[in-house]
CSV table of C-alpha atoms and ligand atoms in Angstrom, one decimal:
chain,number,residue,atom,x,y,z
A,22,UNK,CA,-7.6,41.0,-33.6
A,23,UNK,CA,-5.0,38.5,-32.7
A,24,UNK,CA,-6.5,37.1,-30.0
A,25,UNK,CA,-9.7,36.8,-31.8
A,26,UNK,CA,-8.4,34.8,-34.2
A,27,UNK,CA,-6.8,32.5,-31.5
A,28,UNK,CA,-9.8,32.0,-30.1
A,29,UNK,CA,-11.5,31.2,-33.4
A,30,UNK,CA,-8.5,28.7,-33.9
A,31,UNK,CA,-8.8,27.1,-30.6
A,32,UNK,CA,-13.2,27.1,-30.7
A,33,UNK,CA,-12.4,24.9,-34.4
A,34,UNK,CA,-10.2,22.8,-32.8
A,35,UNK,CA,-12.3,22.0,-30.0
A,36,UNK,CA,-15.1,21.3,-32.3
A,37,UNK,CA,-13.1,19.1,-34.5
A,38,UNK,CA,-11.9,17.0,-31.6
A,39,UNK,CA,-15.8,16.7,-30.0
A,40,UNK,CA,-17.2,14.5,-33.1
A,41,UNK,CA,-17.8,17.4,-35.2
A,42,UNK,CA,-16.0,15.5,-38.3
A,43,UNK,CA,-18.9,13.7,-40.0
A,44,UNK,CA,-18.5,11.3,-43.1
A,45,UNK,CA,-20.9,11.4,-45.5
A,46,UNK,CA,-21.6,8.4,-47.3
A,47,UNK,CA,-24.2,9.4,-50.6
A,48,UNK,CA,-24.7,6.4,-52.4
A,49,UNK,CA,-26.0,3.0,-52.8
A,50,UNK,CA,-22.3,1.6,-54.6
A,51,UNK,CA,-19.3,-0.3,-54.6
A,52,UNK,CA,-17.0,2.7,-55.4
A,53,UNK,CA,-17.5,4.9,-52.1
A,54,UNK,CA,-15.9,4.1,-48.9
A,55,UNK,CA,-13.2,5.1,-46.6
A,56,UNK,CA,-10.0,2.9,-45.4
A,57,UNK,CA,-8.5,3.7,-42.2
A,58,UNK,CA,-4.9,2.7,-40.8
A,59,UNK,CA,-5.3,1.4,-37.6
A,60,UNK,CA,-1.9,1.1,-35.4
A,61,UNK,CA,-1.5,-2.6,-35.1
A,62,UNK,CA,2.0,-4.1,-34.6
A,63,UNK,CA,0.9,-7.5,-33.2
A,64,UNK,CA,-2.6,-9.2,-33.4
A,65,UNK,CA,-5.2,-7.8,-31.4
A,66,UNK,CA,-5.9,-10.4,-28.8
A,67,UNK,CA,-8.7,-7.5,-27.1
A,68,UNK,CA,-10.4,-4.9,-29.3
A,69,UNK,CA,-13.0,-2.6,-28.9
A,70,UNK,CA,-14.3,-0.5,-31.6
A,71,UNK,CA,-16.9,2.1,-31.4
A,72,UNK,CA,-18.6,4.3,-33.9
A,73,UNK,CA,-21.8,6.6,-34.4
A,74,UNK,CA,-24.1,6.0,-37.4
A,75,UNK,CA,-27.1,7.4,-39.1
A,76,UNK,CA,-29.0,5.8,-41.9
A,77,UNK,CA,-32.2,5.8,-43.3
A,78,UNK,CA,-31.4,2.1,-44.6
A,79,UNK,CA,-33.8,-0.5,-44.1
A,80,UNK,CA,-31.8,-3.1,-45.8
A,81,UNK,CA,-28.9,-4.8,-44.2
A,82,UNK,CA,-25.4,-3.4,-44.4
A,83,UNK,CA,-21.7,-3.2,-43.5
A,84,UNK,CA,-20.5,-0.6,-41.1
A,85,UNK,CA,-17.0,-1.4,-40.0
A,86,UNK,CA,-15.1,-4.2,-41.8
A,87,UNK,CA,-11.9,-5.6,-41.2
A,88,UNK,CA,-10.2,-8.4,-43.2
A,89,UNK,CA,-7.3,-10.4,-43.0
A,90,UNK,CA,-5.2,-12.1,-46.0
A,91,UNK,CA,-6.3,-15.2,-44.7
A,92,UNK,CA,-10.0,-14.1,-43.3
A,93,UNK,CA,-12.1,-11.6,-45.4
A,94,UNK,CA,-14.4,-11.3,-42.2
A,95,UNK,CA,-11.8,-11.2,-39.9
A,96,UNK,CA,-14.2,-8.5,-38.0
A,97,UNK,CA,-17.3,-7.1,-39.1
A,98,UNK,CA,-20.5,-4.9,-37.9
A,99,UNK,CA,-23.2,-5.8,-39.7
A,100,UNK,CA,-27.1,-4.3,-38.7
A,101,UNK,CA,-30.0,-6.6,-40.4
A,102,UNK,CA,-32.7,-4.0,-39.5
A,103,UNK,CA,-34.9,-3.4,-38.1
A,104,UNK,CA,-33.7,-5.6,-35.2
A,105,UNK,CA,-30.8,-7.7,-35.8
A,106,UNK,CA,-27.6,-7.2,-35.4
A,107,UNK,CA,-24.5,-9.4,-37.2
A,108,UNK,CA,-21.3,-9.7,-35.3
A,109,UNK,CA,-18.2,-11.5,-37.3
A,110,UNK,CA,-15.3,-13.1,-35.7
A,111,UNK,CA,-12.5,-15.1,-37.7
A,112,UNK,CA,-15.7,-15.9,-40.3
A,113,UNK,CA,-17.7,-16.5,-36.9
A,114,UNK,CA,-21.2,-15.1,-37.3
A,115,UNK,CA,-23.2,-13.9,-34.3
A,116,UNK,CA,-26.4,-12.2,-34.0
A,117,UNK,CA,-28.0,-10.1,-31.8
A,118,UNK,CA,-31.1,-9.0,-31.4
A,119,UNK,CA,-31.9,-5.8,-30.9
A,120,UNK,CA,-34.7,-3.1,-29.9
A,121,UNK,CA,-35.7,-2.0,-33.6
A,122,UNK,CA,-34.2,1.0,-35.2
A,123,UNK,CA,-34.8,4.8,-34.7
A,124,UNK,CA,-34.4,7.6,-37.5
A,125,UNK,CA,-32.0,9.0,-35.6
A,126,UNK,CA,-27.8,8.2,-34.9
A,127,UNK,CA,-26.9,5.6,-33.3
A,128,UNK,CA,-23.9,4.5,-30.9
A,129,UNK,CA,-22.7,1.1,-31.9
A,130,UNK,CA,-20.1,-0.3,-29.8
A,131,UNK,CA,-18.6,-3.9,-30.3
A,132,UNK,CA,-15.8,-5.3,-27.6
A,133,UNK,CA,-14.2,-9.1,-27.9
A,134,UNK,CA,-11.8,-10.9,-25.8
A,135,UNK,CA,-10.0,-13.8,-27.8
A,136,UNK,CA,-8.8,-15.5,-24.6
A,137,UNK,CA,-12.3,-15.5,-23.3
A,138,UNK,CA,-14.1,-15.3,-26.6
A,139,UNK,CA,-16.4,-12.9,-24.8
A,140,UNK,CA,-18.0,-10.8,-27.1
A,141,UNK,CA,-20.3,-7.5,-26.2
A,142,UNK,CA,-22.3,-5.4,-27.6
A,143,UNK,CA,-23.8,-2.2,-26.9
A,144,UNK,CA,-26.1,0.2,-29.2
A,145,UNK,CA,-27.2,3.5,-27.5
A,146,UNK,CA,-24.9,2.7,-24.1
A,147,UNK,CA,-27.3,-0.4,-23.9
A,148,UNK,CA,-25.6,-3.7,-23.5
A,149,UNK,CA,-27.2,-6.7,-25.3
A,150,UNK,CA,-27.0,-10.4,-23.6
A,151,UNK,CA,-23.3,-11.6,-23.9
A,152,UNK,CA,-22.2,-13.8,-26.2
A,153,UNK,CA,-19.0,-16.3,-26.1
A,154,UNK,CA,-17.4,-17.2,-29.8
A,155,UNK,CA,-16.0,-20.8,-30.4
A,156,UNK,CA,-12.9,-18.7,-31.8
A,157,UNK,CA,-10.0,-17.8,-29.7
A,158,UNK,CA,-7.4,-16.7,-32.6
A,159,UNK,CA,-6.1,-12.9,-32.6
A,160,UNK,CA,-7.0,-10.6,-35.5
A,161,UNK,CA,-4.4,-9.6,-37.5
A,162,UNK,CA,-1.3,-8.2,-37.2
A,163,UNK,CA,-2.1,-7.2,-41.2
A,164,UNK,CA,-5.5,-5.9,-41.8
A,165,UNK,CA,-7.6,-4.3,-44.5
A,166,UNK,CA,-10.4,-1.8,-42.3
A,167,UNK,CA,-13.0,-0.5,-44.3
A,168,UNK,CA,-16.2,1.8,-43.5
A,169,UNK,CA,-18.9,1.4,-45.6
A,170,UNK,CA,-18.5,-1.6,-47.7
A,171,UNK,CA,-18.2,-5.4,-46.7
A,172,UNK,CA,-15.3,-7.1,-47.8
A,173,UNK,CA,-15.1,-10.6,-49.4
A,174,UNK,CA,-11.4,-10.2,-50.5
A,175,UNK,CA,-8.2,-8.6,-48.7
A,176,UNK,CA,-9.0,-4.9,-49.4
A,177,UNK,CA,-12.1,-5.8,-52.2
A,178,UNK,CA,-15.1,-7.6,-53.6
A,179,UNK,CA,-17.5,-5.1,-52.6
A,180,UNK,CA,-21.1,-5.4,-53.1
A,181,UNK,CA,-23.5,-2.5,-53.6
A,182,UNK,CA,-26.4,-4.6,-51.6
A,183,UNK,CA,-24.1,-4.7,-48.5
A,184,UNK,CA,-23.1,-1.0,-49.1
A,185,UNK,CA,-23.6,1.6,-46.1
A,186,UNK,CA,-25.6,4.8,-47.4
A,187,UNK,CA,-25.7,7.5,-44.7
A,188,UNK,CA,-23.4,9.5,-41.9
A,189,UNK,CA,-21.1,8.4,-39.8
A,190,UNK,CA,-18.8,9.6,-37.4
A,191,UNK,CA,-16.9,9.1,-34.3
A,192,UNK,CA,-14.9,5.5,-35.3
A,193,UNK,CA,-12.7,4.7,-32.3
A,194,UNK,CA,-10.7,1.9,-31.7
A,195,UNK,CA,-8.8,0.4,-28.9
A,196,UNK,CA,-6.7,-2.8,-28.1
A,197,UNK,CA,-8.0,-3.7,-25.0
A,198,UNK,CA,-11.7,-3.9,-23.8
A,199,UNK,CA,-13.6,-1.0,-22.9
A,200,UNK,CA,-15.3,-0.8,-19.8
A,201,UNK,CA,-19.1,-0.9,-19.7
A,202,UNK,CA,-19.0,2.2,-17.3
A,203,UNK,CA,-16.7,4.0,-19.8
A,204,UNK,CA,-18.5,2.8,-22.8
A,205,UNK,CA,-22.2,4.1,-20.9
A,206,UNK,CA,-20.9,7.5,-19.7
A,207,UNK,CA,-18.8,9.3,-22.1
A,208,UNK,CA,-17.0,7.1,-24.6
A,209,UNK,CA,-17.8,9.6,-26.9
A,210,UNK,CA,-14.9,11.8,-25.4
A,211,UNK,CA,-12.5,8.6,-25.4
A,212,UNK,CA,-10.1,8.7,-28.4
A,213,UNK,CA,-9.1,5.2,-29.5
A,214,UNK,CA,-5.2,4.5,-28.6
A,215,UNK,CA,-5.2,1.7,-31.7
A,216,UNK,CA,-7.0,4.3,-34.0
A,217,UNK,CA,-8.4,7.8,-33.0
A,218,UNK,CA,-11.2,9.8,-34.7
A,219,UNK,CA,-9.5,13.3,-34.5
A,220,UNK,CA,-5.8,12.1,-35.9
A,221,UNK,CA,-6.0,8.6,-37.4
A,222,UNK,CA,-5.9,8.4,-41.1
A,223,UNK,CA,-8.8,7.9,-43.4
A,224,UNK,CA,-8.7,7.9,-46.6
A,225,UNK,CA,-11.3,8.6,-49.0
A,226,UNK,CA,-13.2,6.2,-52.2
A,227,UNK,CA,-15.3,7.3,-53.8
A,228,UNK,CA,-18.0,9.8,-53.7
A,229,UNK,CA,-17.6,9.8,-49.7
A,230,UNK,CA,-17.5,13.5,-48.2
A,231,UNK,CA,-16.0,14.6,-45.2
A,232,UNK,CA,-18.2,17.2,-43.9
A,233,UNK,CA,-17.5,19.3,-40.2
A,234,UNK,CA,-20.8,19.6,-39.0
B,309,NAG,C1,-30.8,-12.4,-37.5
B,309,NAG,O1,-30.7,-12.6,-38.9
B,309,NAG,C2,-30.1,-13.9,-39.3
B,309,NAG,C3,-29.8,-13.9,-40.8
B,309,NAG,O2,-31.0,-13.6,-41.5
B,309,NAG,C4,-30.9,-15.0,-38.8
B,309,NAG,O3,-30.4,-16.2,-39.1
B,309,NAG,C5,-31.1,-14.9,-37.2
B,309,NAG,O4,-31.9,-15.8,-36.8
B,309,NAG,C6,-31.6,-13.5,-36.9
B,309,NAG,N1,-31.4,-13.4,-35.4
B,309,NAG,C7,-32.2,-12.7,-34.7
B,309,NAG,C8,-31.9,-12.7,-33.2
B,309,NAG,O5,-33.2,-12.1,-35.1
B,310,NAG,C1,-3.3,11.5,-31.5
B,310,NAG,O1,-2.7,12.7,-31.1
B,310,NAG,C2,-2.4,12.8,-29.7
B,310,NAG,C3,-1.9,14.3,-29.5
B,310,NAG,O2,-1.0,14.7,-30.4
B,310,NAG,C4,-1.4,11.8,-29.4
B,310,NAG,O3,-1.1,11.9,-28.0
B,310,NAG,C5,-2.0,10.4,-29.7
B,310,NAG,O4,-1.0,9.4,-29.4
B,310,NAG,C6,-2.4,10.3,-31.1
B,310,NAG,N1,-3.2,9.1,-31.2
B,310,NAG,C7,-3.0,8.2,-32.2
B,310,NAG,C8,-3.8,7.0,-32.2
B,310,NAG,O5,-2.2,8.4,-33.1
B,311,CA,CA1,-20.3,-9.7,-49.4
């Protein structure tokens, strides 16, 4: 009987750490979203951030915003579907263009380089032609990282229009660039050393609900 329920304990924890942990988001609003504390102690010069999404939204939206007190889109994913893509950098905007969307989830992946100002993309494992942005300045050390809404304000200034209505899951971040060959074969199993899925903090706005399956 014990052992049983060890397994049963150790089968839920393995789920929970393989992207079982969805969040849920309900709503069109600008009351439901989900702050997460990322480990930052010195600006990022490198970041990758990677998360899984799945919307029926055909209107454009914030997925991952982070702001600064001085720069409200210090870092921001932003699909224009069906096929377009906004990348923010320090207030830069870039776009991508994209193979159009799929009702299904979808692997975003974003990785910069401030020394470089190489900035990738990948949707799917797919990489999308390279871009380089004019700005060179590390984000943060302070930052406000929201899922969900789009910030125009340290931590605020939502708007319902740019507000993410769907799941999402599997929000990884790291301080150094990811490899296309990690990113393309099992990133999904890579925790983020700046901010992990299965143990960083989230905290919940809103109608948002954490589901496990
Ligand atoms: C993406 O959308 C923006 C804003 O509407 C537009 O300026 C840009 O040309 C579009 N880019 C592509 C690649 O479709
Ligand atoms: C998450 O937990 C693991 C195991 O306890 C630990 O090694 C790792 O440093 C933690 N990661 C973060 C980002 O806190
Ligand atoms: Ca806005």
């Amino acid at each position: 009987m014990k052992g049983l329920f060890l397994l049963l304990l150790q089968l839920y924890f393995l789920s929970f750490g393989l992207g079982q942990n969805i969040l849920l988001f309900p709503k069109e609003s600008v009351t439901d979203y989900v702050i997460l504390r990322p480990t930052v102690k010195q600006a990022l010069k490198q970041l990758t951030v990677c998360l899984r999404s799945y919307t029926s939204l055909q209107r454009e939206h914030s997925l991952f915003s982070i702001a600064t007190p001085r720069l409200h889109n210090a870092f921001l994913i932003y699909p224009i579907p069906p096929n377009n893509i906004s990348i923010s950098i320090n207030h830069e905007d870039l776009y991508f263009n994209v193979d159009p969307d799929v009702l299904d989830w979808k692997q975003t992946c974003v990785a910069w380089d401030s020394k470089t100002g190489l900035l990738q993309l990948w949707v799917n494992a797919k990489r999308y032609p390279r871009r380089v942005t004019t700005s060179r300045s590390p984000i943060g050390p302070q930052m406000s990282l929201i899922l969900g809404q789009e910030q125009d304000s340290f931590g605020g200034k939502f708007e319902a229009s740019q507000s993410f209505v769907g799941e999402m899951s599997d929000v990884n971040m790291w301080d150094y660039v990811l490899s296309t060959n990690t990113i393309s074969n099992n990133y999904l199993y890579e925790l983020g050393n700046i901010f992990s899925w299965t143990n960083g903090t989230k905290e919940i706005r809103g109608g948002v609900m954490a589901l496990k399956n």
